[in-house]
PDB file of C-alpha atoms in Angstrom:
ATOM      1  CA  MET A   1      10.727   1.292 -19.247  1.00  0.00           C
ATOM      2  CA  ALA A   2      13.117  -1.312 -20.901  1.00  0.00           C
ATOM      3  CA  ALA A   3      12.185  -2.125 -24.549  1.00  0.00           C
ATOM      4  CA  ASP A   4      12.268  -5.709 -24.975  1.00  0.00           C
ATOM      5  CA  ARG A   5      14.123  -6.831 -29.012  1.00  0.00           C
ATOM      6  CA  THR A   6      12.416  -7.141 -31.626  1.00  0.00           C
ATOM      7  CA  GLY A   7      11.046 -10.045 -32.171  1.00  0.00           C
ATOM      8  CA  ALA A   8      11.487 -11.758 -28.537  1.00  0.00           C
ATOM      9  CA  PRO A   9       8.289 -13.740 -26.960  1.00  0.00           C
ATOM     10  CA  SER A  10       6.250 -11.835 -25.284  1.00  0.00           C
ATOM     11  CA  ARG A  11       6.795 -11.916 -21.646  1.00  0.00           C
ATOM     12  CA  ALA A  12       4.145 -10.365 -18.994  1.00  0.00           C
ATOM     13  CA  TRP A  13       7.075 -11.152 -15.372  1.00  0.00           C
ATOM     14  CA  GLN A  14       8.953  -8.785 -14.146  1.00  0.00           C
ATOM     15  CA  ARG A  15      12.631  -9.959 -12.204  1.00  0.00           C
ATOM     16  CA  MET A  16      12.687  -8.655  -8.633  1.00  0.00           C
ATOM     17  CA  LEU A  17      16.030  -7.577  -6.917  1.00  0.00           C
ATOM     18  CA  SER A  18      15.692 -10.352  -4.897  1.00  0.00           C
ATOM     19  CA  GLY A  19      16.073 -12.580  -7.350  1.00  0.00           C
ATOM     20  CA  ARG A  20      12.485 -13.488  -8.163  1.00  0.00           C
ATOM     21  CA  ARG A  21      10.009 -13.705 -11.312  1.00  0.00           C
ATOM     22  CA  LEU A  22       6.651 -12.869 -10.527  1.00  0.00           C
ATOM     23  CA  ASP A  23       4.217 -13.182 -13.784  1.00  0.00           C
ATOM     24  CA  LEU A  24       1.540 -10.556 -13.876  1.00  0.00           C
ATOM     25  CA  LEU A  25      -1.265 -12.522 -15.609  1.00  0.00           C
ATOM     26  CA  ASP A  26      -0.849 -15.374 -12.894  1.00  0.00           C
ATOM     27  CA  PRO A  27       1.152 -14.121  -9.367  1.00  0.00           C
ATOM     28  CA  SER A  28       2.210 -16.728  -6.949  1.00  0.00           C
ATOM     29  CA  PRO A  29       2.234 -15.392  -3.912  1.00  0.00           C
ATOM     30  CA  LEU A  30       6.154 -17.547  -3.191  1.00  0.00           C
ATOM     31  CA  ASP A  31       6.747 -14.961  -5.873  1.00  0.00           C
ATOM     32  CA  ILE A  32       6.323 -11.909  -3.908  1.00  0.00           C
ATOM     33  CA  GLU A  33       8.794 -11.313  -1.099  1.00  0.00           C
ATOM     34  CA  ILE A  34       8.159  -8.162   1.280  1.00  0.00           C
ATOM     35  CA  SER A  35      11.782  -6.607   0.744  1.00  0.00           C
ATOM     36  CA  ASP A  36      11.422  -5.502  -3.079  1.00  0.00           C
ATOM     37  CA  ILE A  37       7.054  -4.713  -2.105  1.00  0.00           C
ATOM     38  CA  ALA A  38       9.586  -1.621   0.197  1.00  0.00           C
ATOM     39  CA  HIS A  39      11.350  -1.761  -2.628  1.00  0.00           C
ATOM     40  CA  GLY A  40       9.504  -0.903  -5.043  1.00  0.00           C
ATOM     41  CA  LEU A  41       6.786   1.458  -3.195  1.00  0.00           C
ATOM     42  CA  ALA A  42      10.385   3.750  -1.763  1.00  0.00           C
ATOM     43  CA  ARG A  43      10.104   4.290  -5.493  1.00  0.00           C
ATOM     44  CA  VAL A  44       7.238   5.176  -6.631  1.00  0.00           C
ATOM     45  CA  ALA A  45       6.053   8.259  -6.313  1.00  0.00           C
ATOM     46  CA  ARG A  46       2.575   9.332  -5.298  1.00  0.00           C
ATOM     47  CA  TRP A  47       0.385  12.376  -7.633  1.00  0.00           C
ATOM     48  CA  ASN A  48       3.263  11.399 -10.541  1.00  0.00           C
ATOM     49  CA  GLY A  49       5.667  13.253  -8.919  1.00  0.00           C
ATOM     50  CA  GLN A  50       3.845  16.523  -9.168  1.00  0.00           C
ATOM     51  CA  THR A  51       4.465  17.467  -5.262  1.00  0.00           C
ATOM     52  CA  SER A  52       6.664  19.981  -3.065  1.00  0.00           C
ATOM     53  CA  GLY A  53       9.551  18.896  -1.547  1.00  0.00           C
ATOM     54  CA  GLU A  54      13.209  18.467  -1.708  1.00  0.00           C
ATOM     55  CA  HIS A  55      11.644  14.502  -1.955  1.00  0.00           C
ATOM     56  CA  ALA A  56       8.885  13.011  -3.664  1.00  0.00           C
ATOM     57  CA  PHE A  57       6.675  11.468  -1.754  1.00  0.00           C
ATOM     58  CA  SER A  58       6.544   8.132  -2.237  1.00  0.00           C
ATOM     59  CA  VAL A  59       3.881   5.517  -2.677  1.00  0.00           C
ATOM     60  CA  ALA A  60       5.831   3.616   1.266  1.00  0.00           C
ATOM     61  CA  GLN A  61       5.586   6.882   3.039  1.00  0.00           C
ATOM     62  CA  HIS A  62       1.433   6.837   2.177  1.00  0.00           C
ATOM     63  CA  SER A  63       0.661   3.297   3.057  1.00  0.00           C
ATOM     64  CA  LEU A  64       2.397   4.379   5.959  1.00  0.00           C
ATOM     65  CA  LEU A  65       0.613   7.353   7.035  1.00  0.00           C
ATOM     66  CA  VAL A  66      -2.962   5.412   5.440  1.00  0.00           C
ATOM     67  CA  GLU A  67      -2.352   2.485   8.235  1.00  0.00           C
ATOM     68  CA  ALA A  68      -2.027   4.988  10.968  1.00  0.00           C
ATOM     69  CA  LEU A  69      -4.940   6.768  10.149  1.00  0.00           C
ATOM     70  CA  PHE A  70      -6.806   3.689   9.891  1.00  0.00           C
ATOM     71  CA  ASN A  71      -5.370   2.526  13.341  1.00  0.00           C
ATOM     72  CA  GLU A  72      -6.975   6.391  14.402  1.00  0.00           C
ATOM     73  CA  LEU A  73     -10.496   5.265  12.796  1.00  0.00           C
ATOM     74  CA  VAL A  74      -9.998   1.642  14.009  1.00  0.00           C
ATOM     75  CA  PRO A  75      -8.225   2.132  17.236  1.00  0.00           C
ATOM     76  CA  GLN A  76      -9.000  -1.666  18.463  1.00  0.00           C
ATOM     77  CA  ALA A  77      -7.754  -3.308  14.185  1.00  0.00           C
ATOM     78  CA  SER A  78      -5.887  -6.053  15.132  1.00  0.00           C
ATOM     79  CA  ALA A  79      -2.586  -7.113  13.217  1.00  0.00           C
ATOM     80  CA  ASP A  80      -3.968  -8.765  10.543  1.00  0.00           C
ATOM     81  CA  ALA A  81      -6.685  -5.599  10.338  1.00  0.00           C
ATOM     82  CA  GLN A  82      -3.381  -2.863  10.114  1.00  0.00           C
ATOM     83  CA  LEU A  83      -0.975  -4.968   8.329  1.00  0.00           C
ATOM     84  CA  ALA A  84      -4.142  -4.756   5.183  1.00  0.00           C
ATOM     85  CA  ALA A  85      -3.998  -1.805   5.369  1.00  0.00           C
ATOM     86  CA  LEU A  86      -0.544  -1.604   5.538  1.00  0.00           C
ATOM     87  CA  LEU A  87      -0.410  -3.070   2.018  1.00  0.00           C
ATOM     88  CA  HIS A  88      -3.308  -2.028   1.121  1.00  0.00           C
ATOM     89  CA  ASP A  89      -1.443  -0.348  -2.162  1.00  0.00           C
ATOM     90  CA  ALA A  90       1.054  -3.258  -1.811  1.00  0.00           C
ATOM     91  CA  PRO A  91       0.790  -3.880  -6.614  1.00  0.00           C
ATOM     92  CA  GLU A  92       1.961  -0.450  -7.368  1.00  0.00           C
ATOM     93  CA  TYR A  93       5.293  -2.130  -6.444  1.00  0.00           C
ATOM     94  CA  VAL A  94       5.176  -3.682  -9.858  1.00  0.00           C
ATOM     95  CA  ILE A  95       2.713  -1.362 -11.986  1.00  0.00           C
ATOM     96  CA  GLY A  96       2.571   2.209 -10.637  1.00  0.00           C
ATOM     97  CA  ASP A  97       0.945   4.826  -8.730  1.00  0.00           C
ATOM     98  CA  MET A  98      -1.225   5.291 -11.750  1.00  0.00           C
ATOM     99  CA  ILE A  99      -3.625   8.065 -11.105  1.00  0.00           C
ATOM    100  CA  SER A 100      -6.996   8.138 -11.306  1.00  0.00           C
ATOM    101  CA  PRO A 101      -7.724  10.185 -14.395  1.00  0.00           C
ATOM    102  CA  PHE A 102      -5.067   7.628 -16.483  1.00  0.00           C
ATOM    103  CA  LYS A 103      -7.301   5.032 -14.454  1.00  0.00           C
ATOM    104  CA  SER A 104     -10.061   6.140 -16.020  1.00  0.00           C
ATOM    105  CA  VAL A 105      -9.020   5.633 -19.065  1.00  0.00           C
ATOM    106  CA  MET A 106      -7.492   2.132 -19.078  1.00  0.00           C
ATOM    107  CA  GLY A 107     -11.148   0.725 -17.689  1.00  0.00           C
ATOM    108  CA  GLY A 108     -11.052  -3.596 -16.018  1.00  0.00           C
ATOM    109  CA  SER A 109      -7.874  -4.013 -17.633  1.00  0.00           C
ATOM    110  CA  TYR A 110      -5.786  -2.816 -15.222  1.00  0.00           C
ATOM    111  CA  LYS A 111      -8.161  -3.437 -12.098  1.00  0.00           C
ATOM    112  CA  ASP A 112      -7.845  -7.353 -12.840  1.00  0.00           C
ATOM    113  CA  CYS A 113      -4.303  -7.085 -12.913  1.00  0.00           C
ATOM    114  CA  GLU A 114      -4.368  -5.081  -9.414  1.00  0.00           C
ATOM    115  CA  LEU A 115      -7.344  -7.166  -7.741  1.00  0.00           C
ATOM    116  CA  ARG A 116      -5.103 -10.407  -8.674  1.00  0.00           C
ATOM    117  CA  LEU A 117      -1.611  -9.054  -7.801  1.00  0.00           C
ATOM    118  CA  GLN A 118      -3.547  -8.365  -4.276  1.00  0.00           C
ATOM    119  CA  ARG A 119      -5.322 -11.409  -3.803  1.00  0.00           C
ATOM    120  CA  ALA A 120      -1.511 -12.774  -3.720  1.00  0.00           C
ATOM    121  CA  ILE A 121       0.308 -10.755  -2.191  1.00  0.00           C
ATOM    122  CA  HIS A 122      -2.749 -11.771   0.984  1.00  0.00           C
ATOM    123  CA  LEU A 123      -2.473 -15.141   0.414  1.00  0.00           C
ATOM    124  CA  ARG A 124       2.585 -14.267   0.849  1.00  0.00           C
ATOM    125  CA  PHE A 125       1.498 -13.073   4.379  1.00  0.00           C
ATOM    126  CA  SER A 126      -1.499 -14.574   5.800  1.00  0.00           C
ATOM    127  CA  LEU A 127      -4.236 -12.555   4.912  1.00  0.00           C
ATOM    128  CA  PRO A 128      -8.425 -13.716   3.232  1.00  0.00           C
ATOM    129  CA  PRO A 129      -7.503 -12.806  -0.457  1.00  0.00           C
ATOM    130  CA  GLU A 130     -10.403 -11.016  -0.315  1.00  0.00           C
ATOM    131  CA  PRO A 131     -10.604  -8.262   2.811  1.00  0.00           C
ATOM    132  CA  THR A 132     -14.697  -7.421   4.669  1.00  0.00           C
ATOM    133  CA  ALA A 133     -16.403  -4.931   3.209  1.00  0.00           C
ATOM    134  CA  ILE A 134     -16.221  -3.488   6.780  1.00  0.00           C
ATOM    135  CA  LEU A 135     -12.142  -3.801   6.545  1.00  0.00           C
ATOM    136  CA  ARG A 136     -12.717  -2.431   2.947  1.00  0.00           C
ATOM    137  CA  ARG A 137     -14.605   0.728   3.991  1.00  0.00           C
ATOM    138  CA  GLU A 138     -12.455   1.671   6.828  1.00  0.00           C
ATOM    139  CA  ILE A 139      -9.400   1.075   4.778  1.00  0.00           C
ATOM    140  CA  LYS A 140     -10.765   2.926   2.363  1.00  0.00           C
ATOM    141  CA  ARG A 141     -12.018   5.994   4.653  1.00  0.00           C
ATOM    142  CA  ALA A 142      -8.040   6.623   6.080  1.00  0.00           C
ATOM    143  CA  ASP A 143      -7.142   6.292   2.052  1.00  0.00           C
ATOM    144  CA  GLN A 144      -9.145   9.721   0.971  1.00  0.00           C
ATOM    145  CA  ILE A 145      -8.617  11.513   4.673  1.00  0.00           C
ATOM    146  CA  ALA A 146      -4.453  11.146   2.878  1.00  0.00           C
ATOM    147  CA  ALA A 147      -5.262  11.887  -0.555  1.00  0.00           C
ATOM    148  CA  TYR A 148      -6.970  15.067   0.785  1.00  0.00           C
ATOM    149  CA  PHE A 149      -3.974  16.151   2.749  1.00  0.00           C
ATOM    150  CA  GLU A 150      -1.511  15.215   0.448  1.00  0.00           C
ATOM    151  CA  ALA A 151      -3.434  17.625  -2.083  1.00  0.00           C
ATOM    152  CA  THR A 152      -3.700  20.153   0.100  1.00  0.00           C
ATOM    153  CA  LEU A 153       0.167  20.486   1.184  1.00  0.00           C
ATOM    154  CA  LEU A 154       1.849  18.857  -1.030  1.00  0.00           C
ATOM    155  CA  ALA A 155      -0.219  18.467  -4.601  1.00  0.00           C
ATOM    156  CA  GLY A 156      -1.211  21.722  -5.314  1.00  0.00           C
ATOM    157  CA  PHE A 157      -4.957  21.414  -4.665  1.00  0.00           C
ATOM    158  CA  SER A 158      -7.072  23.530  -4.001  1.00  0.00           C
ATOM    159  CA  THR A 159      -9.125  23.268  -0.849  1.00  0.00           C
ATOM    160  CA  ALA A 160     -12.163  23.535  -2.571  1.00  0.00           C
ATOM    161  CA  GLU A 161     -11.229  20.512  -5.440  1.00  0.00           C
ATOM    162  CA  ALA A 162      -9.638  18.789  -2.607  1.00  0.00           C
ATOM    163  CA  THR A 163     -13.487  18.439  -0.589  1.00  0.00           C
ATOM    164  CA  GLU A 164     -14.612  17.513  -4.154  1.00  0.00           C
ATOM    165  CA  PHE A 165     -13.135  14.900  -4.993  1.00  0.00           C
ATOM    166  CA  PHE A 166     -11.774  13.613  -1.388  1.00  0.00           C
ATOM    167  CA  GLY A 167     -14.418  14.734   0.538  1.00  0.00           C
ATOM    168  CA  ARG A 168     -13.185  17.264   4.194  1.00  0.00           C
ATOM    169  CA  PRO A 169     -11.677  15.097   6.734  1.00  0.00           C
ATOM    170  CA  ARG A 170     -13.698  15.591   9.972  1.00  0.00           C
ATOM    171  CA  GLY A 171     -12.057  15.343  13.656  1.00  0.00           C
ATOM    172  CA  PHE A 172      -8.153  15.545  12.009  1.00  0.00           C
ATOM    173  CA  SER A 173      -5.723  17.783  12.140  1.00  0.00           C
ATOM    174  CA  ALA A 174      -3.106  17.127   9.111  1.00  0.00           C
ATOM    175  CA  GLY A 175      -0.607  18.515  12.231  1.00  0.00           C
ATOM    176  CA  ARG A 176      -0.467  15.531  14.224  1.00  0.00           C
ATOM    177  CA  PHE A 177       0.787  13.172  10.863  1.00  0.00           C
ATOM    178  CA  ASP A 178       3.809  13.994   9.017  1.00  0.00           C
ATOM    179  CA  PHE A 179       3.993  14.981   5.691  1.00  0.00           C
ATOM    180  CA  THR A 180       7.228  15.519   4.794  1.00  0.00           C
ATOM    181  CA  PRO A 181       8.535  14.248   1.730  1.00  0.00           C
ATOM    182  CA  ARG A 182      11.123  11.708   2.317  1.00  0.00           C
ATOM    183  CA  SER A 183      14.547   9.811   0.873  1.00  0.00           C
ATOM    184  CA  VAL A 184      13.831   6.519  -0.827  1.00  0.00           C
ATOM    185  CA  THR A 185      15.913   5.182   1.739  1.00  0.00           C
ATOM    186  CA  TRP A 186      14.172   6.521   4.976  1.00  0.00           C
ATOM    187  CA  ALA A 187      10.543   5.536   2.963  1.00  0.00           C
ATOM    188  CA  GLN A 188      12.321   1.714   2.499  1.00  0.00           C
ATOM    189  CA  ASP A 189      13.563   1.864   5.861  1.00  0.00           C
ATOM    190  CA  ALA A 190      10.297   3.341   7.567  1.00  0.00           C
ATOM    191  CA  PHE A 191       7.998   1.024   6.040  1.00  0.00           C
ATOM    192  CA  LEU A 192       9.985  -2.417   6.292  1.00  0.00           C
ATOM    193  CA  LYS A 193      10.174  -1.456  10.249  1.00  0.00           C
ATOM    194  CA  ARG A 194       6.356  -1.468  10.632  1.00  0.00           C
ATOM    195  CA  PHE A 195       5.658  -4.157   8.725  1.00  0.00           C
ATOM    196  CA  SER A 196       8.491  -5.994  11.222  1.00  0.00           C
ATOM    197  CA  ALA A 197       6.498  -4.936  13.798  1.00  0.00           C
ATOM    198  CA  ILE A 198       3.055  -6.284  12.570  1.00  0.00           C
ATOM    199  CA  GLU A 199       4.465  -9.187  12.607  1.00  0.00           C
ATOM    200  CA  THR A 200       5.402  -9.132  15.539  1.00  0.00           C
ATOM    201  CA  SER A 201       2.329  -8.593  17.015  1.00  0.00           C
ATOM    202  CA  ARG A 202       1.108 -11.135  14.287  1.00  0.00           C
ATOM    203  CA  ARG A 203       3.534 -13.801  16.081  1.00  0.00           C
ATOM    204  CA  HIS A 204       2.022 -12.821  19.819  1.00  0.00           C
ATOM    205  CA  VAL A 205      -1.630 -13.673  18.389  1.00  0.00           C
ATOM    206  CA  ALA A 206      -0.432 -16.876  16.853  1.00  0.00           C
ATOM    207  CA  THR A 207       1.257 -17.912  19.781  1.00  0.00           C
ATOM    208  CA  SER A 208      -0.610 -17.134  23.126  1.00  0.00           C
ATOM    209  CA  THR A 209      -3.763 -18.353  20.332  1.00  0.00           C
ATOM    210  CA  LEU A 210      -1.738 -22.078  20.711  1.00  0.00           C
ATOM    211  CA  GLU A 211      -0.605 -21.824  24.098  1.00  0.00           C
ATOM    212  CA  ARG A 212      -4.861 -22.185  24.812  1.00  0.00           C
ATOM    213  CA  PHE A 213      -5.143 -24.931  23.000  1.00  0.00           C
ATOM    214  CA  THR A 214      -1.603 -26.899  24.363  1.00  0.00           C
ATOM    215  CA  PHE A 215      -1.667 -29.123  27.509  1.00  0.00           C
TER     216      PHE A 215
END
């Protein structure tokens, strides 16, 4: 991280490649772009980079995995719910993927920042600021299944360790999903492609609803 010069005014914002200036203390949905999210998440490594393979297993790739698992758990999920699953770790494009042990050390201040960003991201893409308890639970289940397989296949955890912290998945086979760490470019493009597909579904639903009320 680059250090501001001594005596410079304090700041709590980050300049994005899109040109946006995102304030972490009061993030505006207007300063959030999907291109920045995809770019950032594709360059943030899961497990602090302590994974096997030629490339890091990025948060973008993890997000795609969680959304795929979520669709298995909830086959009739709406496009809005699918988007919430895809964006479940979106704040990490700004704050990085802080591993669970460090979150315990940091305490509530980290969580507050994460929640502010998540709400702004949801509002930017016309999602409710807070997911329902049911949706949050199902996304969490998908997240824990992904974590179990990532831990055992990529991050050096024993089966016993992964089961203790994430629970052992029932009814899921790792062979059905892609756990090969991919390049930054692949992850970024795949994330944007999936986002675009979900948005197309959302627009179709919105158009169909509007047509039913057009006379």
